[in-house]
PDB file of C-alpha atoms in Angstrom:
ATOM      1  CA  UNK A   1       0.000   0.000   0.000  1.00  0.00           C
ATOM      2  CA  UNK A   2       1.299   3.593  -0.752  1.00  0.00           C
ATOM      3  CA  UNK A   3       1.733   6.290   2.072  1.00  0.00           C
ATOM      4  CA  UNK A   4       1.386   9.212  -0.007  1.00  0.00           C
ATOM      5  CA  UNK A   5      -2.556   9.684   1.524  1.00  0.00           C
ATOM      6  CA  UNK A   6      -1.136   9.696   4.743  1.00  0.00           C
ATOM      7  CA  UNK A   7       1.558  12.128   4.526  1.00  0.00           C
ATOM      8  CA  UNK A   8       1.054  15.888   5.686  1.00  0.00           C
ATOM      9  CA  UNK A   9       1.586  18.213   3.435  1.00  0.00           C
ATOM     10  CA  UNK A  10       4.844  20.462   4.015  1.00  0.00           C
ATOM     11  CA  UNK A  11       3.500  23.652   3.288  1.00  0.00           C
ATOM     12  CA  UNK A  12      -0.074  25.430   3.030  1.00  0.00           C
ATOM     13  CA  UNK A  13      -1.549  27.847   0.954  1.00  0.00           C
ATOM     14  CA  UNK A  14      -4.013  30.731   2.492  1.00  0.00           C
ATOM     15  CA  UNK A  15      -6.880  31.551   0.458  1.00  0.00           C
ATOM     16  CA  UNK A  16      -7.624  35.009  -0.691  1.00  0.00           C
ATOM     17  CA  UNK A  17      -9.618  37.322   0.914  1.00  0.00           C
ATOM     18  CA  UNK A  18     -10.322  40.857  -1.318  1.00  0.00           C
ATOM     19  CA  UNK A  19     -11.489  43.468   0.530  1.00  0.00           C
ATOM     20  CA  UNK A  20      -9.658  42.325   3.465  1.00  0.00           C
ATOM     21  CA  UNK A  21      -6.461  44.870   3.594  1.00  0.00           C
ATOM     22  CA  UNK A  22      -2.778  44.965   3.435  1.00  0.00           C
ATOM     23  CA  UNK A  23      -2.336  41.262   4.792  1.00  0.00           C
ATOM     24  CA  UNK A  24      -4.899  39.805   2.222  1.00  0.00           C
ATOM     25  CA  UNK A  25      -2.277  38.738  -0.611  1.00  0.00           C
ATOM     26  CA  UNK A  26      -3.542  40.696  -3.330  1.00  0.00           C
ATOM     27  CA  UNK A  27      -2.804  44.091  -4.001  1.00  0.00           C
ATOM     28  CA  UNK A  28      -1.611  47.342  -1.670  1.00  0.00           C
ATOM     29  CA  UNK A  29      -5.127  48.500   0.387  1.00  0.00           C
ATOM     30  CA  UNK A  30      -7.834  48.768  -2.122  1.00  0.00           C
ATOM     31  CA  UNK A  31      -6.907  44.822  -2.213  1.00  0.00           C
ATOM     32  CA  UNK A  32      -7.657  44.607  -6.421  1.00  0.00           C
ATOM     33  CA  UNK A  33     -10.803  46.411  -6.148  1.00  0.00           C
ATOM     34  CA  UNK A  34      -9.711  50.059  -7.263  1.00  0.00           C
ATOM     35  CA  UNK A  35     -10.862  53.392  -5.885  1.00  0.00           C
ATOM     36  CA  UNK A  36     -13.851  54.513  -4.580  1.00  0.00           C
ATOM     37  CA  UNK A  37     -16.828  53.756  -6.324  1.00  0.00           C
ATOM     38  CA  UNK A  38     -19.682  51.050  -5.593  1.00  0.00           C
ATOM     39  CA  UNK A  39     -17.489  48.388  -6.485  1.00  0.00           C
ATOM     40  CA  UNK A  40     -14.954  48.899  -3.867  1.00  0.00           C
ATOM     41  CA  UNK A  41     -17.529  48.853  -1.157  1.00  0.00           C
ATOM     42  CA  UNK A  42     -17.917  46.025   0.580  1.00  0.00           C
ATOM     43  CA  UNK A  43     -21.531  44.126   0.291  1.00  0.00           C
ATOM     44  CA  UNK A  44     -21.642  45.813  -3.390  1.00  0.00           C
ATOM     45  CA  UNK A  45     -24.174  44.623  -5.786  1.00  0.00           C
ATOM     46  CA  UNK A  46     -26.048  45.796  -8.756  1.00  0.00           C
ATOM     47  CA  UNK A  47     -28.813  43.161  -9.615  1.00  0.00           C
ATOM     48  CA  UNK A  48     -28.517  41.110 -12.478  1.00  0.00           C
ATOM     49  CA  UNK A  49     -31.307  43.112 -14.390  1.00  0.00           C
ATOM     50  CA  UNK A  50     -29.983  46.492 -13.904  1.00  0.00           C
ATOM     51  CA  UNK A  51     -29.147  48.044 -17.244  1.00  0.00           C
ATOM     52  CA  UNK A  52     -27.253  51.454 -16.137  1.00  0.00           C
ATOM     53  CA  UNK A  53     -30.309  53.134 -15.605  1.00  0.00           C
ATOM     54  CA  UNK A  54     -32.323  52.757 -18.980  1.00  0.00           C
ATOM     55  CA  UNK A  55     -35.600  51.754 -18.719  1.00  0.00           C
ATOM     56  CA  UNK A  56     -35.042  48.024 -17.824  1.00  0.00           C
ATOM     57  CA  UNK A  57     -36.360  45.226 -20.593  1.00  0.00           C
ATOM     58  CA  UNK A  58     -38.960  44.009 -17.888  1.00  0.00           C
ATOM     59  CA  UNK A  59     -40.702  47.042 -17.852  1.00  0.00           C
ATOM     60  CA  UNK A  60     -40.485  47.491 -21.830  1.00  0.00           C
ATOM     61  CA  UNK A  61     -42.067  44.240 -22.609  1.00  0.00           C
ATOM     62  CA  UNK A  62     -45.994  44.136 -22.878  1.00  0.00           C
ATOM     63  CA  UNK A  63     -47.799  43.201 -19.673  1.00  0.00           C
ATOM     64  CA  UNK A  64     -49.778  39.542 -20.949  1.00  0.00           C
ATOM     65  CA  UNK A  65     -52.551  38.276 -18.482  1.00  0.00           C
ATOM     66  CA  UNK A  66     -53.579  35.082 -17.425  1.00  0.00           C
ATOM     67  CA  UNK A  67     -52.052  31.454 -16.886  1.00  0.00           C
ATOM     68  CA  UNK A  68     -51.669  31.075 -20.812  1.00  0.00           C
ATOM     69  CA  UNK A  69     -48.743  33.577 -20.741  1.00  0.00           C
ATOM     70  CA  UNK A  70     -46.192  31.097 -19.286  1.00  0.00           C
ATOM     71  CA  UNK A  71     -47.095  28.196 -22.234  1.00  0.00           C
ATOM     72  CA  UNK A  72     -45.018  28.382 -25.804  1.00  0.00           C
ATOM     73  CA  UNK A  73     -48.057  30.176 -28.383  1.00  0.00           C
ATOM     74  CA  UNK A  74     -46.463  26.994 -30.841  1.00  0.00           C
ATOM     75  CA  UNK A  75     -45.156  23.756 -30.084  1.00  0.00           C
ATOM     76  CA  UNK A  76     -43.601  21.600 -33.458  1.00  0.00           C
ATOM     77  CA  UNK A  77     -43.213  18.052 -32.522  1.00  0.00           C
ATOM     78  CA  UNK A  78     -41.095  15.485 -34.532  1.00  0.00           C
ATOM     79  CA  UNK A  79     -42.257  12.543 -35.883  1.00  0.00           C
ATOM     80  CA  UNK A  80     -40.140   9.533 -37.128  1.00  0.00           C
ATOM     81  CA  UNK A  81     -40.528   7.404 -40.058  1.00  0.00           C
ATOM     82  CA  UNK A  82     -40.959   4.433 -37.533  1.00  0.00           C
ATOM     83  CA  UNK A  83     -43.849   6.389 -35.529  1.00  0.00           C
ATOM     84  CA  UNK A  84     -45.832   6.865 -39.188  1.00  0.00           C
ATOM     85  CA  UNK A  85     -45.622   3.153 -39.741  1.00  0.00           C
ATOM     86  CA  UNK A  86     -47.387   2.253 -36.311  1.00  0.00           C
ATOM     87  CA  UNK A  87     -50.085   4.819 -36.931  1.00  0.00           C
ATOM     88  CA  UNK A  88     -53.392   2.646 -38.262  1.00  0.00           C
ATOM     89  CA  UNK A  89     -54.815   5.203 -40.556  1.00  0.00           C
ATOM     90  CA  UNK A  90     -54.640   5.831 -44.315  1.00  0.00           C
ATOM     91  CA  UNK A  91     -54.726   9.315 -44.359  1.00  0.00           C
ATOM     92  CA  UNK A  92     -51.931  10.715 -41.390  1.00  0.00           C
ATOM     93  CA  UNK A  93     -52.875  14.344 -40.519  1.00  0.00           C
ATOM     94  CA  UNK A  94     -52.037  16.368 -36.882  1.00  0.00           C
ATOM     95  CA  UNK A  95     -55.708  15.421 -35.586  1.00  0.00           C
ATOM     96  CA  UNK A  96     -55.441  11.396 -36.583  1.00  0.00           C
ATOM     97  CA  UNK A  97     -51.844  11.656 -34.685  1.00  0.00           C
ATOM     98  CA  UNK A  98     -53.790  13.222 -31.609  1.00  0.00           C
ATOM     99  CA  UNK A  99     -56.439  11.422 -31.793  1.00  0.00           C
ATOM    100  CA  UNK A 100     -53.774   7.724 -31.553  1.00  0.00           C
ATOM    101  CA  UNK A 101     -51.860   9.854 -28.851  1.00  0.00           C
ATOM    102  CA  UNK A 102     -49.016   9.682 -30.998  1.00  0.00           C
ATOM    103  CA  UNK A 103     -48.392  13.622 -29.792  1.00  0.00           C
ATOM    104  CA  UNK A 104     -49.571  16.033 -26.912  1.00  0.00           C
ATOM    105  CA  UNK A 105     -52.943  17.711 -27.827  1.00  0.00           C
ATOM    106  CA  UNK A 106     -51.384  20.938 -27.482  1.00  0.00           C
ATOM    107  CA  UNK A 107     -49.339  20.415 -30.481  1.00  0.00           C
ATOM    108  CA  UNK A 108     -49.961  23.235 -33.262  1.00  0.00           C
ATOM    109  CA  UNK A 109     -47.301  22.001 -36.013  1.00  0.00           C
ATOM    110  CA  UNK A 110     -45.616  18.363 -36.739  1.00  0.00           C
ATOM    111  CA  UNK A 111     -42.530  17.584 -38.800  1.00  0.00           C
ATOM    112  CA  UNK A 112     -41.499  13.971 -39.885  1.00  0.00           C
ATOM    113  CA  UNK A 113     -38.208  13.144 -39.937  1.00  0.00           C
ATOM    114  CA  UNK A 114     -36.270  10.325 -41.252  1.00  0.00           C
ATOM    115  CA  UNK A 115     -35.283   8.298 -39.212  1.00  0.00           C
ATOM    116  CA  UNK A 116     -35.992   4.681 -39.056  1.00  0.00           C
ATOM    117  CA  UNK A 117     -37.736   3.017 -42.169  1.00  0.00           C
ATOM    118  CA  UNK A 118     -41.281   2.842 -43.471  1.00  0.00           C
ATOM    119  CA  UNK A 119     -42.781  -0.378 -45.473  1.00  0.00           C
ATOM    120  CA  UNK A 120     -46.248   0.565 -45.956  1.00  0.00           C
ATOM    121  CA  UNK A 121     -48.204   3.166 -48.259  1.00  0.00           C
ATOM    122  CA  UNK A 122     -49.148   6.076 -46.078  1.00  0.00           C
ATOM    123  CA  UNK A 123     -50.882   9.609 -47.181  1.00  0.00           C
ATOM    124  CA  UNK A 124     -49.731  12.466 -45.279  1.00  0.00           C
ATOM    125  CA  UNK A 125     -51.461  15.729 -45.178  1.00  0.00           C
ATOM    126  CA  UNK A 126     -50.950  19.070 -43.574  1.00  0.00           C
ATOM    127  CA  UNK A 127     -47.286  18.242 -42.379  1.00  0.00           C
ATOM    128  CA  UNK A 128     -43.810  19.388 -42.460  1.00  0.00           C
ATOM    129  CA  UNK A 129     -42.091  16.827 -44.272  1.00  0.00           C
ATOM    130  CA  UNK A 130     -37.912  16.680 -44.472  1.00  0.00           C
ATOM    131  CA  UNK A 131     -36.761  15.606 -48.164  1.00  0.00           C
ATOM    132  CA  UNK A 132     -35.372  12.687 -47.033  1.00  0.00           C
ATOM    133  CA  UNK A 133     -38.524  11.287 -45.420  1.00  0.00           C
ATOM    134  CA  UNK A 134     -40.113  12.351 -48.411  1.00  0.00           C
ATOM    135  CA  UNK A 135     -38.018  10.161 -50.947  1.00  0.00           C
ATOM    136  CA  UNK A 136     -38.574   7.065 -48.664  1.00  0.00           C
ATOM    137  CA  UNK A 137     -42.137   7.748 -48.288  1.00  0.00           C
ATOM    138  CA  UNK A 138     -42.286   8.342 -52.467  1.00  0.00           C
ATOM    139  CA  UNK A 139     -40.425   5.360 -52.713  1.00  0.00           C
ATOM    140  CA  UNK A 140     -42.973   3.394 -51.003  1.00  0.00           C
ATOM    141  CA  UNK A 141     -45.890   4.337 -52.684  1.00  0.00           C
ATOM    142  CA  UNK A 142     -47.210   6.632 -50.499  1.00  0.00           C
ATOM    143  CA  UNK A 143     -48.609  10.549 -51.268  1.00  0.00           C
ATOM    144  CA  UNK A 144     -47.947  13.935 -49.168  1.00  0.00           C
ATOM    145  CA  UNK A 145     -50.285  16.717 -49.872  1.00  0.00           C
ATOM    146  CA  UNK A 146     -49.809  19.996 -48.157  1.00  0.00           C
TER     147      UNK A 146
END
């Protein structure tokens, strides 16, 4: 077994203490903080939000009411090539996809992507379709309409 955890260590470093004087290993007796000013006071702060006095962006920004100002206004979900070729219906639109909780009802916009593969003849309608996931769903035999 190796001693070297159990030896005590020869010499020890202080940690340093601005604002603390002379004796505080950095600097003469403004101690790196310079002169005068709000920063060299001790307990300074200036909140994160403070923007020198211009009228700050909180109070710039439109006042919106009610609980629906904390969701996203549009949510795009992604949709695989592998999710399309579970879904049961013919015709694959946003409310079919709800409606086999495929994706959240809150969802506004959908976008397949490819990934995975797809065997069977699908129509899709009303989504955002990457080219690639278009070519394999061409390929197939299946339609997308806009």
């Amino acid at each position: 077994m190796s001693k070297l955890s159990s030896l005590i260590p020869a010499t020890t470093k202080q940690k340093r203490r601005p604002g603390r004087g002379i004796g505080s290993t950095k600097g003469g007796h403004t101690s790196g903080r310079g002169t005068k000013g709000q920063w060299a006071r001790q307990g300074a702060l200036v909140p994160l939000w403070f923007e020198g006095g211009q009228l700050p962006l909180v109070k710039r920004l439109p006042m919106l009411r009610g609980k629906g100002r904390l969701k996203p206004t549009t949510q795009v979900v992604t949709i695989t090539l592998a999710d399309l070729q579970k879904v049961q219906a013919e015709v694959v639109t946003i409310e079919t996809l709800k409606l086999e909780k495929m994706i959240p009802e809150t969802a506004t916009r959908v976008k397949v992507i490819a990934t995975g593969e797809i065997t069977k003849e699908v129509s899709v309608k009303g989504l955002a379709i990457t080219d690639t996931a278009r070519k394999q769903i061409e390929a197939v035999g299946g339609t997308i309409e806009n």
